[in-house]
Amino acid sequence: MPIPVTRFAPSPTGYLHLGHAYAAMVARDLAHTAGGHFLLRFEDIDHNRVRPEYHTAAEEDLRWLGLEWDGPAIRQSERAAAYAAALEHLREEAVVYPCFCTRREIEEEITRMVSAPHGPEGALYPGLCRELPAGEASRRMAAGDHPAWRLDANRALELTGPLTFTDLRHGILAVDPGLLGDVVLARKDIGTSYHLAVVVDDAFQGVTHVTRGEDLLPSTHVHRVLQALLGLAEPRYLHHRLVTDCQGVRLAKRHDALSIRSLRESGLPPAEVLADLEARMR
Ligand code: GLU
């Protein structure tokens, strides 16, 4: 087996909390127990939500916890050209289409439909722009109407055929390319999306094992499709359990009391924080 390469990929939109610490620990342990590499990547494409101070804060918190990463961290905000090239490739395969819909138009269409298709994350895109009359999309783009780009999930299935992915907890799972519908791969405002950027960067960083919370399991279906369409290597996955608060609610950035920062200020030693977390998640 090749040496494992894993990554921790936080979005710098707030302070890291115990859920992040657990995700980083899982990734670090999987790599380091087998002599591999544990990498850090900032998923900072969403400039409306990202704050520069959270990059530094995350690095400080990880160092304090002793979760040192290998090599320099990368930032998605510096990799727009790689995402644009991947999108161009998908455009050449005619597996993406431009979408001019506003959020409101999509919501109205969903309300109008008798039985709008739903996925694990809510209503799916109802397909308004999937088959625009010939020439309309290029006319609108020429007139300066800037579209989002969506995956054509049916066309993707035709191109890739059936796919699977291997998860170290769940075994071999069959990919459902339509699980999240025709997802946005490039947003109007940022020219890419979480899905496209993650797939391009995991390949770029040579990640062999993608470890992340099980809330992202549905996204992996989309990611496997993109890997196949872009001719990228297939990593293995480990979707781990999520850390919850004492009421069983999944941690979010609003749980300030459980931020690494406040645990550190409370005088707890970092080794104790990690040992407690490990015991709790066993
Ligand atoms: N940036 C994502 C998050 O903070 C993680 C994405 C991933 O690991 O693929 O939840």
Tab-separated table of C-alpha atoms and ligand atoms in Angstrom:
chain	number	residue	atom	x	y	z
A	1	MET	CA	0.000	0.000	0.000
A	2	PRO	CA	1.366	3.484	-0.846
A	3	ILE	CA	2.058	5.710	2.159
A	4	PRO	CA	-1.129	7.510	3.190
A	5	VAL	CA	-1.580	11.211	2.597
A	6	THR	CA	-4.441	12.834	4.477
A	7	ARG	CA	-5.608	16.396	4.958
A	8	PHE	CA	-7.536	18.620	7.309
A	9	ALA	CA	-9.499	21.205	5.327
A	10	PRO	CA	-11.222	23.810	7.521
A	11	SER	CA	-13.080	26.846	6.204
A	12	PRO	CA	-11.686	29.907	8.013
A	13	THR	CA	-15.076	31.396	8.854
A	14	GLY	CA	-14.784	31.124	12.641
A	15	TYR	CA	-12.644	29.643	15.404
A	16	LEU	CA	-11.949	25.923	15.385
A	17	HIS	CA	-14.000	23.873	17.842
A	18	LEU	CA	-13.779	20.338	19.195
A	19	GLY	CA	-15.360	18.929	16.019
A	20	HIS	CA	-12.472	20.354	14.004
A	21	ALA	CA	-9.951	19.042	16.516
A	22	TYR	CA	-11.433	15.565	16.121
A	23	ALA	CA	-11.377	15.760	12.296
A	24	ALA	CA	-7.745	16.912	12.370
A	25	MET	CA	-6.793	14.183	14.855
A	26	VAL	CA	-8.405	11.432	12.731
A	27	ALA	CA	-6.545	12.656	9.639
A	28	ARG	CA	-3.236	13.086	11.478
A	29	ASP	CA	-3.416	9.645	13.120
A	30	LEU	CA	-4.347	7.817	9.922
A	31	ALA	CA	-1.321	9.327	8.164
A	32	HIS	CA	1.254	9.338	10.933
A	33	THR	CA	0.653	5.817	12.278
A	34	ALA	CA	1.577	4.540	8.795
A	35	GLY	CA	4.519	6.887	8.184
A	36	GLY	CA	2.467	9.107	5.862
A	37	HIS	CA	1.798	12.827	5.530
A	38	PHE	CA	-0.862	14.974	7.128
A	39	LEU	CA	-1.589	18.140	5.132
A	40	LEU	CA	-3.488	21.346	5.834
A	41	ARG	CA	-5.718	23.147	3.348
A	42	PHE	CA	-7.797	26.263	3.913
A	43	GLU	CA	-11.123	26.117	2.097
A	44	ASP	CA	-11.439	29.873	1.789
A	45	ILE	CA	-13.164	30.358	-1.567
A	46	ASP	CA	-16.230	32.006	-0.081
A	47	HIS	CA	-14.864	35.512	0.357
A	48	ASN	CA	-18.161	36.734	1.829
A	49	ARG	CA	-17.710	34.530	4.897
A	50	VAL	CA	-13.949	34.122	5.276
A	51	ARG	CA	-11.931	36.379	7.620
A	52	PRO	CA	-8.124	36.505	7.336
A	53	GLU	CA	-7.636	36.335	11.110
A	54	TYR	CA	-9.202	32.860	11.219
A	55	HIS	CA	-6.353	31.408	9.114
A	56	THR	CA	-3.810	32.398	11.744
A	57	ALA	CA	-6.099	31.416	14.599
A	58	ALA	CA	-6.595	27.922	13.116
A	59	GLU	CA	-2.850	27.426	12.717
A	60	GLU	CA	-2.227	28.558	16.299
A	61	ASP	CA	-4.946	26.285	17.678
A	62	LEU	CA	-3.673	23.249	15.745
A	63	ARG	CA	-0.116	23.887	16.970
A	64	TRP	CA	-1.331	24.294	20.533
A	65	LEU	CA	-3.122	20.932	20.258
A	66	GLY	CA	0.066	19.360	18.907
A	67	LEU	CA	-1.633	18.601	15.591
A	68	GLU	CA	1.269	19.818	13.465
A	69	TRP	CA	0.783	19.397	9.715
A	70	ASP	CA	3.452	18.509	7.162
A	71	GLY	CA	4.635	21.104	4.649
A	72	PRO	CA	3.068	24.457	3.825
A	73	ALA	CA	-0.713	24.874	4.064
A	74	ILE	CA	-2.471	25.632	0.798
A	75	ARG	CA	-5.296	28.127	0.297
A	76	GLN	CA	-8.092	27.561	-2.151
A	77	SER	CA	-8.394	31.307	-2.677
A	78	GLU	CA	-5.063	31.095	-4.554
A	79	ARG	CA	-6.086	28.258	-6.867
A	80	ALA	CA	-8.786	29.799	-9.067
A	81	ALA	CA	-6.883	28.946	-12.274
A	82	ALA	CA	-6.875	25.214	-11.441
A	83	TYR	CA	-10.634	25.249	-10.829
A	84	ALA	CA	-11.259	27.191	-14.052
A	85	ALA	CA	-9.235	24.590	-16.009
A	86	ALA	CA	-11.252	21.737	-14.471
A	87	LEU	CA	-14.521	23.510	-15.317
A	88	GLU	CA	-13.327	24.004	-18.897
A	89	HIS	CA	-12.618	20.269	-19.145
A	90	LEU	CA	-16.160	19.503	-17.974
A	91	ARG	CA	-17.560	22.027	-20.446
A	92	GLU	CA	-15.701	20.263	-23.268
A	93	GLU	CA	-17.291	16.991	-22.154
A	94	ALA	CA	-20.680	18.785	-22.270
A	95	VAL	CA	-21.414	17.512	-18.769
A	96	VAL	CA	-22.109	20.935	-17.264
A	97	TYR	CA	-24.616	23.567	-18.330
A	98	PRO	CA	-24.996	27.267	-17.562
A	99	CYS	CA	-27.747	28.201	-15.113
A	100	PHE	CA	-29.102	31.746	-14.926
A	101	CYS	CA	-31.689	31.100	-12.224
A	102	THR	CA	-31.853	33.211	-9.109
A	103	ARG	CA	-32.458	31.501	-5.766
A	104	ARG	CA	-35.939	32.989	-5.781
A	105	GLU	CA	-36.813	31.565	-9.217
A	106	ILE	CA	-35.700	28.133	-8.059
A	107	GLU	CA	-37.773	28.356	-4.872
A	108	GLU	CA	-40.839	29.497	-6.814
A	109	GLU	CA	-40.517	26.638	-9.280
A	110	ILE	CA	-40.174	24.121	-6.440
A	111	THR	CA	-43.325	25.496	-4.797
A	112	ARG	CA	-45.193	25.252	-8.125
A	113	MET	CA	-44.193	21.629	-8.723
A	114	VAL	CA	-46.587	18.960	-7.497
A	115	SER	CA	-43.831	16.637	-6.323
A	116	ALA	CA	-40.451	18.326	-6.438
A	117	PRO	CA	-37.585	15.805	-6.211
A	118	HIS	CA	-35.748	15.868	-2.899
A	119	GLY	CA	-32.327	14.614	-1.804
A	120	PRO	CA	-30.680	14.250	1.628
A	121	GLU	CA	-30.036	17.998	1.757
A	122	GLY	CA	-33.468	19.199	0.628
A	123	ALA	CA	-35.159	19.966	-2.682
A	124	LEU	CA	-33.081	19.326	-5.788
A	125	TYR	CA	-32.621	21.844	-8.593
A	126	PRO	CA	-35.781	21.545	-10.694
A	127	GLY	CA	-33.895	21.710	-14.003
A	128	LEU	CA	-35.150	25.059	-15.326
A	129	CYS	CA	-31.968	25.788	-17.322
A	130	ARG	CA	-31.155	22.189	-18.260
A	131	GLU	CA	-32.605	22.496	-21.731
A	132	LEU	CA	-32.658	26.137	-22.713
A	133	PRO	CA	-33.620	26.790	-26.352
A	134	ALA	CA	-30.611	26.639	-28.722
A	135	GLY	CA	-28.536	29.819	-28.634
A	136	GLU	CA	-30.257	31.319	-25.593
A	137	ALA	CA	-27.408	30.619	-23.176
A	138	SER	CA	-24.744	32.089	-25.457
A	139	ARG	CA	-26.972	35.100	-26.163
A	140	ARG	CA	-27.430	35.770	-22.477
A	141	MET	CA	-23.726	35.327	-21.730
A	142	ALA	CA	-22.797	37.661	-24.599
A	143	ALA	CA	-25.170	40.203	-23.057
A	144	GLY	CA	-23.206	40.003	-19.783
A	145	ASP	CA	-25.546	37.705	-17.846
A	146	HIS	CA	-23.126	35.698	-15.738
A	147	PRO	CA	-24.279	32.090	-15.150
A	148	ALA	CA	-23.526	29.448	-12.548
A	149	TRP	CA	-22.461	26.065	-13.984
A	150	ARG	CA	-24.301	22.931	-12.957
A	151	LEU	CA	-23.416	19.269	-13.324
A	152	ASP	CA	-25.745	17.433	-15.705
A	153	ALA	CA	-26.100	14.349	-13.487
A	154	ASN	CA	-27.795	12.193	-16.168
A	155	ARG	CA	-25.166	12.972	-18.769
A	156	ALA	CA	-22.468	12.279	-16.145
A	157	LEU	CA	-23.880	8.800	-15.568
A	158	GLU	CA	-23.866	8.129	-19.319
A	159	LEU	CA	-20.185	9.088	-19.464
A	160	THR	CA	-18.881	7.376	-16.344
A	161	GLY	CA	-21.105	4.293	-16.071
A	162	PRO	CA	-21.644	2.874	-12.560
A	163	LEU	CA	-19.094	3.925	-9.933
A	164	THR	CA	-18.322	2.976	-6.342
A	165	PHE	CA	-16.206	4.354	-3.524
A	166	THR	CA	-14.571	2.674	-0.568
A	167	ASP	CA	-15.131	3.988	2.919
A	168	LEU	CA	-13.087	2.532	5.773
A	169	ARG	CA	-16.162	2.469	8.061
A	170	HIS	CA	-18.964	1.761	5.627
A	171	GLY	CA	-17.310	-0.526	3.050
A	172	ILE	CA	-17.848	-0.289	-0.702
A	173	LEU	CA	-20.733	2.013	-1.599
A	174	ALA	CA	-22.428	2.444	-4.974
A	175	VAL	CA	-22.396	5.999	-6.298
A	176	ASP	CA	-25.752	7.620	-6.937
A	177	PRO	CA	-24.792	10.424	-9.352
A	178	GLY	CA	-28.190	12.079	-8.968
A	179	LEU	CA	-28.237	12.063	-5.144
A	180	LEU	CA	-27.697	15.825	-4.933
A	181	GLY	CA	-29.218	16.482	-8.376
A	182	ASP	CA	-27.639	18.903	-10.822
A	183	VAL	CA	-25.385	20.545	-8.226
A	184	VAL	CA	-23.648	23.859	-8.818
A	185	LEU	CA	-19.987	23.298	-9.679
A	186	ALA	CA	-19.174	26.951	-10.291
A	187	ARG	CA	-21.047	29.670	-8.460
A	188	LYS	CA	-21.881	32.927	-10.222
A	189	ASP	CA	-19.907	34.956	-7.682
A	190	ILE	CA	-16.812	32.821	-7.103
A	191	GLY	CA	-16.415	30.748	-10.279
A	192	THR	CA	-16.083	27.466	-8.384
A	193	SER	CA	-17.798	25.548	-5.590
A	194	TYR	CA	-16.937	23.369	-2.622
A	195	HIS	CA	-17.390	20.209	-4.743
A	196	LEU	CA	-15.153	21.200	-7.630
A	197	ALA	CA	-12.422	22.742	-5.479
A	198	VAL	CA	-12.213	19.757	-3.111
A	199	VAL	CA	-11.863	17.244	-5.923
A	200	VAL	CA	-9.240	19.278	-7.786
A	201	ASP	CA	-7.239	19.928	-4.607
A	202	ASP	CA	-7.348	16.426	-3.157
A	203	ALA	CA	-5.798	15.242	-6.438
A	204	PHE	CA	-3.333	18.155	-6.528
A	205	GLN	CA	-2.171	17.428	-2.970
A	206	GLY	CA	-1.914	13.677	-3.656
A	207	VAL	CA	-4.439	12.847	-0.923
A	208	THR	CA	-4.864	9.058	-0.726
A	209	HIS	CA	-7.383	9.035	2.147
A	210	VAL	CA	-10.081	11.690	2.451
A	211	THR	CA	-11.179	11.812	6.090
A	212	ARG	CA	-14.117	14.035	7.069
A	213	GLY	CA	-17.380	14.090	8.976
A	214	GLU	CA	-20.214	11.787	7.965
A	215	ASP	CA	-22.393	14.819	7.193
A	216	LEU	CA	-20.386	15.046	3.958
A	217	LEU	CA	-21.130	11.482	2.837
A	218	PRO	CA	-23.709	12.637	0.226
A	219	SER	CA	-21.091	14.970	-1.287
A	220	THR	CA	-18.761	12.041	-1.889
A	221	HIS	CA	-21.177	10.733	-4.532
A	222	VAL	CA	-20.654	13.950	-6.495
A	223	HIS	CA	-16.903	13.897	-5.859
A	224	ARG	CA	-16.467	10.383	-7.276
A	225	VAL	CA	-18.352	11.419	-10.409
A	226	LEU	CA	-16.088	14.452	-10.813
A	227	GLN	CA	-12.941	12.373	-10.272
A	228	ALA	CA	-14.064	9.988	-13.024
A	229	LEU	CA	-14.967	12.833	-15.412
A	230	LEU	CA	-11.688	14.663	-14.778
A	231	GLY	CA	-9.544	11.494	-14.948
A	232	LEU	CA	-8.294	11.909	-11.362
A	233	ALA	CA	-7.156	9.150	-8.991
A	234	GLU	CA	-9.760	7.684	-6.639
A	235	PRO	CA	-8.913	8.236	-2.969
A	236	ARG	CA	-10.250	6.101	-0.143
A	237	TYR	CA	-12.641	7.691	2.324
A	238	LEU	CA	-13.222	7.696	6.033
A	239	HIS	CA	-16.409	9.496	7.023
A	240	HIS	CA	-16.140	9.747	10.784
A	241	ARG	CA	-18.777	10.394	13.440
A	242	LEU	CA	-19.512	13.981	14.373
A	243	VAL	CA	-18.723	15.486	17.754
A	244	THR	CA	-21.896	16.675	19.482
A	245	ASP	CA	-22.617	18.828	22.525
A	246	CYS	CA	-24.197	17.429	25.703
A	247	GLN	CA	-27.661	17.664	24.087
A	248	GLY	CA	-26.487	15.580	21.142
A	249	VAL	CA	-26.474	18.593	18.784
A	250	ARG	CA	-23.659	18.665	16.287
A	251	LEU	CA	-21.056	21.342	17.055
A	252	ALA	CA	-21.039	24.475	14.967
A	253	LYS	CA	-19.049	27.663	15.024
A	254	ARG	CA	-21.654	29.209	17.320
A	255	HIS	CA	-20.619	26.833	20.157
A	256	ASP	CA	-18.112	29.353	21.446
A	257	ALA	CA	-17.656	27.570	24.760
A	258	LEU	CA	-16.264	24.569	22.924
A	259	SER	CA	-13.890	26.517	20.715
A	260	ILE	CA	-10.275	25.432	21.035
A	261	ARG	CA	-9.496	29.025	21.942
A	262	SER	CA	-11.719	29.048	25.002
A	263	LEU	CA	-10.538	25.609	26.150
A	264	ARG	CA	-7.001	26.928	25.917
A	265	GLU	CA	-7.897	30.068	27.875
A	266	SER	CA	-9.529	27.929	30.550
A	267	GLY	CA	-6.095	26.453	31.320
A	268	LEU	CA	-6.791	22.875	30.176
A	269	PRO	CA	-3.649	21.122	28.918
A	270	PRO	CA	-3.923	20.234	25.198
A	271	ALA	CA	-3.089	16.562	25.769
A	272	GLU	CA	-6.101	16.345	28.067
A	273	VAL	CA	-8.368	17.956	25.466
A	274	LEU	CA	-7.368	15.343	22.885
A	275	ALA	CA	-7.486	12.417	25.321
A	276	ASP	CA	-11.012	13.411	26.441
A	277	LEU	CA	-12.115	13.739	22.863
A	278	GLU	CA	-10.708	10.364	21.956
A	279	ALA	CA	-12.411	8.719	24.911
A	280	ARG	CA	-15.722	10.394	24.065
A	281	MET	CA	-15.642	9.266	20.432
A	282	ARG	CA	-14.558	5.663	21.128
B	1	GLU	N1	-14.222	22.576	4.446
B	1	GLU	C1	-15.083	21.536	4.891
B	1	GLU	C2	-15.534	21.832	6.316
B	1	GLU	O1	-14.945	22.672	6.985
B	1	GLU	C3	-14.431	20.174	4.877
B	1	GLU	C4	-14.417	19.642	3.519
B	1	GLU	C5	-13.830	18.264	3.337
B	1	GLU	O2	-13.163	17.758	4.248
B	1	GLU	O3	-13.987	17.762	2.255
B	1	GLU	O4	-16.487	21.227	6.750
